[in-house]
Coordinates of C-alpha atoms in Angstrom, one line a residue:
M13 CA 0.0 0.0 0.0
L14 CA 1.5 3.3 -1.1
N15 CA 1.4 6.5 1.1
D16 CA 0.9 10.0 -0.1
N17 CA 4.7 10.2 -1.0
G18 CA 4.5 7.2 -3.2
H19 CA 6.4 4.9 -0.7
N20 CA 5.1 1.6 0.5
D21 CA 4.1 1.7 4.2
Y22 CA 4.3 -2.1 4.5
A23 CA 7.5 -4.2 4.8
I24 CA 5.4 -7.4 4.4
E25 CA 2.1 -7.9 2.7
F26 CA -0.1 -11.0 2.3
R27 CA -3.0 -10.9 -0.1
D28 CA -5.4 -13.9 -0.3
V29 CA -2.5 -16.3 0.3
S30 CA -3.0 -20.1 0.4
R31 CA -0.4 -22.8 0.6
R32 CA -1.1 -26.5 -0.3
F33 CA 1.0 -29.5 0.5
V34 CA 0.7 -33.1 -0.8
L35 CA 1.0 -35.7 1.9
H36 CA 2.3 -39.1 1.0
H37 CA 1.2 -42.1 3.0
E38 CA 3.9 -44.6 2.1
Q39 CA 5.6 -46.0 5.1
R40 CA 9.4 -46.4 5.1
A41 CA 10.4 -48.9 7.7
S42 CA 14.1 -49.0 7.0
F43 CA 17.0 -47.1 5.3
Q44 CA 16.8 -49.6 2.5
D45 CA 13.2 -48.5 1.9
W46 CA 14.4 -44.9 1.7
F47 CA 16.9 -45.7 -1.0
I48 CA 14.3 -47.7 -2.9
G49 CA 11.9 -44.9 -2.6
L50 CA 14.2 -42.7 -4.6
I51 CA 13.6 -44.7 -7.8
R52 CA 10.0 -46.0 -7.4
P53 CA 6.7 -44.1 -7.5
R54 CA 5.2 -42.9 -4.2
G55 CA 2.1 -44.4 -2.6
H56 CA -1.3 -42.9 -1.9
A57 CA -1.2 -39.1 -1.4
E58 CA -3.7 -36.4 -0.2
E59 CA -3.9 -32.6 -0.1
F60 CA -3.2 -30.6 3.0
W61 CA -3.9 -26.8 3.1
A62 CA -1.4 -25.2 5.6
L63 CA -2.8 -21.7 4.9
R64 CA -6.1 -20.6 3.4
D65 CA -6.9 -17.0 2.2
V66 CA -4.6 -15.1 4.5
T67 CA -4.5 -11.3 4.1
F68 CA -2.6 -8.9 6.4
G69 CA 0.3 -6.4 6.3
V70 CA 3.2 -5.6 8.6
R71 CA 4.2 -2.0 8.6
R72 CA 7.8 -0.8 8.5
G73 CA 9.3 -0.8 11.9
E74 CA 6.4 -2.9 13.4
T75 CA 6.8 -6.0 15.5
I76 CA 4.2 -8.7 15.1
G77 CA 4.0 -12.0 17.0
L78 CA 2.3 -15.0 15.4
V79 CA 0.4 -17.2 17.9
G80 CA -1.5 -20.5 17.5
R81 CA -1.2 -24.2 18.1
N82 CA 1.4 -26.3 16.5
G83 CA 0.2 -27.0 12.9
A84 CA -1.8 -23.8 12.7
G85 CA 0.4 -22.5 9.8
K86 CA 2.8 -20.2 11.5
S87 CA 6.0 -21.7 10.3
T88 CA 4.6 -22.0 6.8
L89 CA 3.8 -18.3 6.8
L90 CA 7.4 -17.4 7.8
K91 CA 8.8 -19.6 5.0
L92 CA 6.6 -17.8 2.5
V93 CA 8.0 -14.5 3.7
T94 CA 11.6 -15.8 3.2
R95 CA 10.9 -17.4 -0.2
I96 CA 11.7 -20.8 1.0
L97 CA 8.2 -21.7 -0.1
E98 CA 6.0 -20.1 -2.8
P99 CA 2.2 -19.6 -2.3
S100 CA -0.1 -21.9 -4.1
S101 CA -2.3 -18.9 -4.7
G102 CA -2.3 -15.2 -3.7
N103 CA 0.6 -12.9 -3.4
V104 CA 3.4 -12.2 -0.8
S105 CA 5.3 -8.9 -1.0
V106 CA 8.5 -8.3 1.0
N107 CA 10.0 -4.8 0.8
G108 CA 13.4 -4.7 2.4
R109 CA 16.5 -6.7 3.1
S110 CA 15.5 -9.6 5.3
Y111 CA 17.2 -12.2 7.5
A112 CA 15.6 -15.4 8.8
M113 CA 16.1 -17.6 11.8
L114 CA 13.8 -20.6 11.1
E115 CA 14.5 -24.2 12.0
L116 CA 17.5 -24.8 14.2
G117 CA 20.6 -25.4 12.1
A118 CA 19.0 -24.1 8.9
G119 CA 21.4 -22.1 6.8
F120 CA 24.5 -23.8 8.3
H121 CA 26.8 -26.3 6.5
P122 CA 27.2 -29.2 9.0
E123 CA 30.8 -30.0 7.9
L124 CA 32.0 -26.4 8.2
S125 CA 33.2 -24.8 11.4
G126 CA 31.3 -22.1 13.2
R127 CA 33.9 -19.6 11.9
D128 CA 33.4 -20.7 8.3
N129 CA 29.6 -20.7 8.6
I130 CA 29.7 -17.1 9.8
F131 CA 31.5 -16.0 6.6
L132 CA 29.3 -18.3 4.5
N133 CA 26.1 -16.7 5.9
G134 CA 27.6 -13.3 5.2
S135 CA 28.3 -14.1 1.6
L136 CA 24.8 -15.5 1.1
Y137 CA 23.4 -12.1 2.3
G138 CA 25.7 -10.0 0.1
F139 CA 28.4 -9.1 2.6
S140 CA 32.1 -9.2 1.5
R141 CA 34.6 -11.2 3.5
K142 CA 36.1 -7.9 4.6
E143 CA 32.7 -6.7 5.9
M144 CA 32.2 -10.0 7.7
S145 CA 35.7 -9.8 9.2
G146 CA 34.6 -6.5 10.8
K147 CA 31.5 -8.3 12.3
Y148 CA 33.2 -11.5 13.3
E149 CA 34.3 -10.6 16.8
Q150 CA 30.8 -9.1 17.6
I151 CA 29.2 -12.4 16.5
V152 CA 31.5 -14.7 18.5
R153 CA 31.3 -12.5 21.6
F154 CA 27.5 -12.4 21.4
S155 CA 27.1 -16.1 20.8
E156 CA 29.6 -16.9 23.6
L157 CA 31.1 -19.7 21.5
E158 CA 34.8 -18.6 21.6
R159 CA 35.9 -22.1 22.5
F160 CA 33.9 -23.9 19.8
V161 CA 34.0 -21.5 16.9
D162 CA 36.5 -23.7 15.0
T163 CA 34.5 -26.9 15.7
P164 CA 32.3 -28.3 12.8
V165 CA 28.7 -27.2 13.6
K166 CA 27.5 -30.8 13.1
H167 CA 28.8 -31.3 16.7
Y168 CA 26.8 -28.3 18.1
S169 CA 23.9 -28.7 20.4
S170 CA 20.5 -27.1 19.7
G171 CA 21.4 -24.3 22.1
M172 CA 24.7 -23.7 20.3
F173 CA 23.0 -23.5 17.0
A174 CA 20.6 -20.9 18.4
R175 CA 23.4 -18.8 19.9
L176 CA 25.4 -18.7 16.6
G177 CA 22.3 -18.0 14.5
F178 CA 21.2 -15.2 16.8
G179 CA 24.7 -13.7 16.8
I180 CA 24.8 -13.6 13.0
A181 CA 21.2 -12.2 12.8
I182 CA 22.0 -9.3 15.2
S183 CA 25.2 -8.4 13.3
M184 CA 23.4 -8.3 9.9
A185 CA 21.2 -5.3 11.1
P186 CA 18.5 -6.4 8.7
E187 CA 15.5 -4.2 7.7
I188 CA 13.2 -7.3 8.2
L189 CA 13.9 -10.0 10.8
V190 CA 12.0 -13.3 10.8
I191 CA 12.3 -15.6 13.8
D192 CA 10.6 -19.0 14.4
E193 CA 10.6 -20.0 18.1
V194 CA 14.4 -20.0 18.5
L195 CA 14.0 -18.0 21.8
A196 CA 12.6 -21.3 23.3
V197 CA 16.2 -22.8 23.1
G198 CA 19.0 -22.0 25.5
D199 CA 19.2 -20.8 29.1
S200 CA 17.1 -18.0 30.5
S201 CA 20.1 -15.6 30.7
F202 CA 20.8 -16.0 26.9
Q203 CA 17.1 -15.6 26.1
E204 CA 17.1 -12.3 28.0
K205 CA 20.2 -11.2 26.1
C206 CA 18.5 -12.0 22.8
L207 CA 15.4 -10.0 23.8
R208 CA 17.6 -7.0 24.7
A209 CA 19.3 -7.3 21.3
L210 CA 15.9 -7.5 19.6
A211 CA 14.7 -4.4 21.5
D212 CA 17.7 -2.5 20.2
L213 CA 16.9 -3.6 16.6
K214 CA 13.3 -2.6 17.1
A215 CA 14.3 0.8 18.4
K216 CA 16.4 1.3 15.2
G217 CA 13.3 0.6 13.0
T218 CA 13.8 -3.1 12.1
T219 CA 10.6 -4.8 11.2
I220 CA 10.2 -8.1 13.2
L221 CA 7.9 -11.0 12.6
F222 CA 8.3 -13.9 14.9
V223 CA 6.6 -17.0 16.3
S224 CA 6.4 -17.6 20.0
H225 CA 4.5 -19.8 22.5
D226 CA 5.5 -17.5 25.3
A227 CA 2.4 -15.3 25.9
D228 CA 4.3 -12.9 28.1
T229 CA 7.0 -12.2 25.5
V230 CA 4.3 -11.5 22.8
R231 CA 2.4 -9.1 25.2
S232 CA 5.5 -7.2 26.2
F233 CA 7.5 -7.1 23.0
C234 CA 5.0 -7.0 20.1
D235 CA 3.0 -4.1 18.8
R236 CA 0.4 -6.4 17.3
A237 CA -0.2 -10.1 17.2
A238 CA -1.9 -12.4 14.7
L239 CA -3.8 -15.6 15.6
L240 CA -3.8 -18.6 13.2
V241 CA -6.2 -21.5 13.6
D242 CA -6.0 -24.5 11.1
G243 CA -4.4 -22.3 8.5
H244 CA -6.9 -19.4 8.8
L245 CA -6.1 -15.9 10.2
I246 CA -8.9 -15.4 12.6
D247 CA -7.6 -12.3 14.5
I248 CA -5.0 -9.6 14.2
G249 CA -4.7 -6.5 16.4
P250 CA -3.1 -5.2 19.7
A251 CA -0.9 -7.9 21.2
N252 CA -2.8 -8.1 24.5
D253 CA -6.2 -8.5 22.9
V254 CA -5.0 -11.3 20.5
V255 CA -3.2 -13.2 23.2
D256 CA -6.3 -13.0 25.4
H257 CA -8.4 -14.3 22.4
Y258 CA -6.0 -17.2 22.0
A259 CA -6.1 -18.1 25.7
R260 CA -9.9 -18.1 25.6
L261 CA -9.8 -20.3 22.6
L262 CA -7.5 -22.8 24.3
M263 CA -9.8 -23.0 27.3
T264 CA -13.1 -23.5 25.4
R265 CA -12.0 -25.9 22.7
E266 CA -12.8 -29.6 23.2
P267 CA -10.2 -31.8 24.7
R268 CA -7.8 -33.0 22.1
F269 CA -4.7 -35.0 21.7
S270 CA -1.3 -33.4 21.5
L271 CA 2.4 -34.0 21.5
L272 CA 4.2 -32.7 24.6
R273 CA 7.7 -33.5 23.4
V274 CA 10.0 -35.8 21.4
R275 CA 13.5 -36.7 22.6
A276 CA 16.3 -39.2 22.1
L277 CA 17.3 -41.9 24.5
D278 CA 20.6 -43.7 24.7
E279 CA 21.3 -47.4 25.2
L280 CA 20.5 -47.0 28.9
R281 CA 17.1 -45.4 28.0
L282 CA 18.3 -42.1 29.4
P283 CA 17.6 -38.7 27.7
T284 CA 20.5 -37.5 25.6
E285 CA 21.5 -34.8 23.1
A286 CA 24.2 -37.0 21.6
I287 CA 24.8 -40.7 20.8
R288 CA 27.7 -42.6 19.3
S289 CA 27.4 -44.0 15.8
G290 CA 26.5 -47.7 16.0
D291 CA 24.8 -47.4 19.4
D292 CA 21.1 -48.2 19.7
L293 CA 18.9 -45.1 19.4
T294 CA 15.4 -44.8 20.9
V295 CA 13.1 -42.0 19.9
E296 CA 10.5 -41.3 22.5
A297 CA 7.3 -39.3 22.0
L298 CA 5.2 -38.0 24.9
I299 CA 1.5 -37.9 24.0
R300 CA -1.3 -36.1 25.8
A301 CA -4.3 -38.4 25.5
P302 CA -7.2 -37.5 27.9
E303 CA -9.0 -40.5 29.4
G304 CA -12.1 -41.6 27.7
L305 CA -10.9 -40.6 24.2
D306 CA -10.3 -43.3 21.7
T307 CA -6.6 -43.4 20.8
S308 CA -7.1 -45.8 17.9
I309 CA -7.9 -42.9 15.6
L310 CA -4.4 -41.6 16.1
S311 CA -1.3 -42.2 13.9
L312 CA 2.2 -41.3 15.1
Q313 CA 4.9 -40.6 12.5
I314 CA 8.6 -40.4 13.3
D315 CA 11.0 -38.7 10.9
I316 CA 14.8 -38.5 10.9
D317 CA 16.1 -35.7 8.7
Q318 CA 19.4 -34.1 8.0
I319 CA 19.7 -30.5 9.1
D320 CA 19.3 -29.3 5.5
G321 CA 15.9 -31.0 5.4
V322 CA 16.8 -34.2 3.5
N323 CA 14.6 -37.0 4.9
L324 CA 16.6 -40.0 6.0
W325 CA 13.9 -42.2 7.5
E326 CA 10.2 -42.2 8.2
T327 CA 7.9 -44.6 9.9
R328 CA 4.3 -44.4 11.0
I329 CA 2.2 -46.5 13.4
N330 CA -1.5 -46.6 14.3
L331 CA -1.9 -46.3 18.0
P332 CA -3.9 -49.0 20.0
S333 CA -7.3 -48.1 21.4
E334 CA -5.9 -48.0 25.0
L335 CA -2.5 -46.7 26.0
P336 CA -1.1 -47.1 29.5
L337 CA -0.5 -43.9 31.5
T338 CA 3.1 -42.9 32.2
E339 CA 4.2 -43.7 35.7
Q340 CA 4.5 -40.0 36.4
A341 CA 1.0 -39.1 35.2
A342 CA -0.5 -42.0 37.1
S343 CA 1.2 -41.1 40.4
Q344 CA 0.6 -37.4 40.2
R345 CA -3.1 -37.3 39.2
S346 CA -3.8 -35.2 42.3
E347 CA -1.7 -32.4 40.7
N348 CA -4.1 -32.4 37.8
L349 CA -1.4 -33.0 35.2
P350 CA -2.4 -33.8 31.7
D351 CA -2.9 -37.5 31.0
T352 CA 0.2 -38.6 29.2
R353 CA 1.3 -41.7 27.3
V354 CA 4.7 -42.6 25.9
A355 CA 5.5 -44.2 22.5
R356 CA 9.0 -45.3 21.8
V357 CA 10.7 -46.7 18.7
T358 CA 14.2 -48.2 18.9
L359 CA 16.7 -48.4 16.0
P360 CA 19.5 -50.9 16.8
D361 CA 23.0 -50.1 15.7
F362 CA 22.1 -46.6 14.4
P363 CA 24.0 -46.3 11.1
I364 CA 24.4 -42.5 10.7
A365 CA 28.2 -41.9 10.7
S366 CA 28.3 -38.4 12.4
G367 CA 26.8 -35.0 12.5
A368 CA 23.6 -33.2 13.6
I369 CA 20.2 -34.7 12.7
R370 CA 16.6 -33.6 13.4
L371 CA 14.2 -36.0 15.1
S372 CA 10.6 -35.2 14.7
A373 CA 7.2 -36.6 15.8
T374 CA 3.9 -35.8 14.1
L375 CA 0.5 -36.8 15.5
L376 CA -2.3 -37.4 13.0
D377 CA -6.1 -38.0 13.3
T378 CA -7.0 -40.8 10.9
S379 CA -10.7 -41.0 11.8
G380 CA -11.9 -39.2 8.6
E381 CA -11.4 -39.9 4.9
Q382 CA -8.2 -37.8 5.1
S383 CA -5.6 -37.7 7.8
R384 CA -5.8 -34.5 9.9
F385 CA -2.7 -32.9 11.4
L386 CA -2.9 -32.6 15.2
D387 CA 0.6 -31.7 16.5
H388 CA 4.3 -31.8 15.8
Q389 CA 7.5 -31.7 18.0
E390 CA 11.1 -31.9 17.0
T391 CA 14.6 -31.9 18.5
I392 CA 18.3 -31.9 17.4
L393 CA 20.5 -34.9 18.0
R394 CA 24.3 -35.1 17.6
V395 CA 25.8 -38.3 16.3
E396 CA 29.4 -38.8 17.2
S397 CA 31.7 -40.8 15.0
T398 CA 33.4 -44.0 16.3
H399 CA 35.7 -44.4 13.3
I400 CA 37.8 -41.3 12.8
D401 CA 38.9 -42.4 9.3
D402 CA 35.4 -42.9 8.0
R403 CA 33.6 -40.3 5.9
G404 CA 30.1 -40.0 4.5
L405 CA 26.5 -40.2 5.7
L406 CA 26.3 -43.8 6.8
R407 CA 28.4 -46.0 9.1
L408 CA 28.7 -49.3 7.3
E409 CA 30.3 -52.4 9.0
H410 CA 33.3 -53.4 7.1
H411 CA 36.7 -55.1 7.4
W412 CA 40.0 -54.9 5.6
E413 CA 42.2 -57.8 4.4
W414 CA 45.9 -57.7 3.6
E415 CA 47.6 -60.3 1.4
Q416 CA 51.0 -60.7 -0.2
P417 CA 50.3 -61.6 -3.8
Q418 CA 52.0 -64.8 -5.0
P419 CA 54.4 -64.5 -8.0
T420 CA 52.8 -65.4 -11.2
P421 CA 54.7 -68.2 -13.0
P422 CA 56.0 -67.2 -16.5
V423 CA 53.9 -68.4 -19.4
E424 CA 55.8 -70.1 -22.2
A425 CA 54.6 -68.5 -25.4
S426 CA 54.5 -70.4 -28.7
T427 CA 56.6 -68.6 -31.3
G428 CA 56.2 -70.9 -34.2
G429 CA 53.4 -69.1 -35.8
V430 CA 54.9 -65.7 -35.2
T431 CA 58.2 -66.8 -36.8
E432 CA 56.4 -67.9 -39.9
R433 CA 54.5 -64.6 -40.2
L434 CA 57.7 -62.6 -39.8
R435 CA 59.3 -64.6 -42.6
G436 CA 56.4 -63.8 -44.8
L437 CA 57.1 -60.1 -44.2
R438 CA 60.7 -60.2 -45.3

């Protein structure tokens, strides 16, 4: 929208934007299935609309918080702003130099060090090496990663990814900053540090669009908020009013299933952020399932992806009609905790060689003709190599053999025919 001087008042504009995805229902039970899936047709598929007819604008220098349940369309909206995705219909306009912090680890090359990734990010956003050299100390100091800046980022924890990403984002001084829930990672002191840095950017006129499940942060930091429900924008206005609307919505909606977390367990079934290649890996999903509701309508999907988004493995299971309560939920009913159930899948001798991977769990309602998205959780896991001389994605069992070759006995060649031919040439 142009003002009287012919300038656009909006840094970001959405006009009747919808985004459609195609969901495939082929189960991949092993890494072998994944490789076979590269060359054979997919199974049954259905459409899923992540956003429907979304229209709104973000004014220059404004801060807007996106709120809504997991699966409401918030992350999809941010990816449309950053051009990672294109709309299926409608138009998205972005007016200004932007920087995005989306999924943890996105935009980083796992094999490169933190130092190299700083310069790589700078070049991707149009900064010369000389310009990034001037920002380097500021980035490292802000991220507090001095000891680890020369370590390949595939060995970073989720908190370290967030620190480095935020340090780079702050140094870029973008006109538009897009953030997806990264404030939820890391200790409270670093979160406060990030909020102070964001407040400085806001005071300098940076347009900020971010997703947060922290209602207090949205109330105190945002000028306005937007509420998404099942892909529809149902409210946008003063942050306090929209957060109140969202709270009322959560209280009045019928009880539903949800995912509370997904995490990795080591061989002792203890929570971990890192495992050794070749060890058994267990992925655990904590499900909220109120008593009296039929869990047989649920399907749980577990995905393992590389940080750059390449899917390594996917499996899906239909839940039984009755799931046992976790011991904690059963013993603490008096505290009115949500009814929680646990699902675990174990992968013996985990074959990924090394690096950071993303574990995710998705909960689906399969009661209708089409599966309906309910909830999603994810986490980052580091895989540590046990064979320092191995390279590549997979850890493959192998052995070497050494042998002294035996001398080959000389072969006596018959020369009679050759002699006769030579005579004929004379």
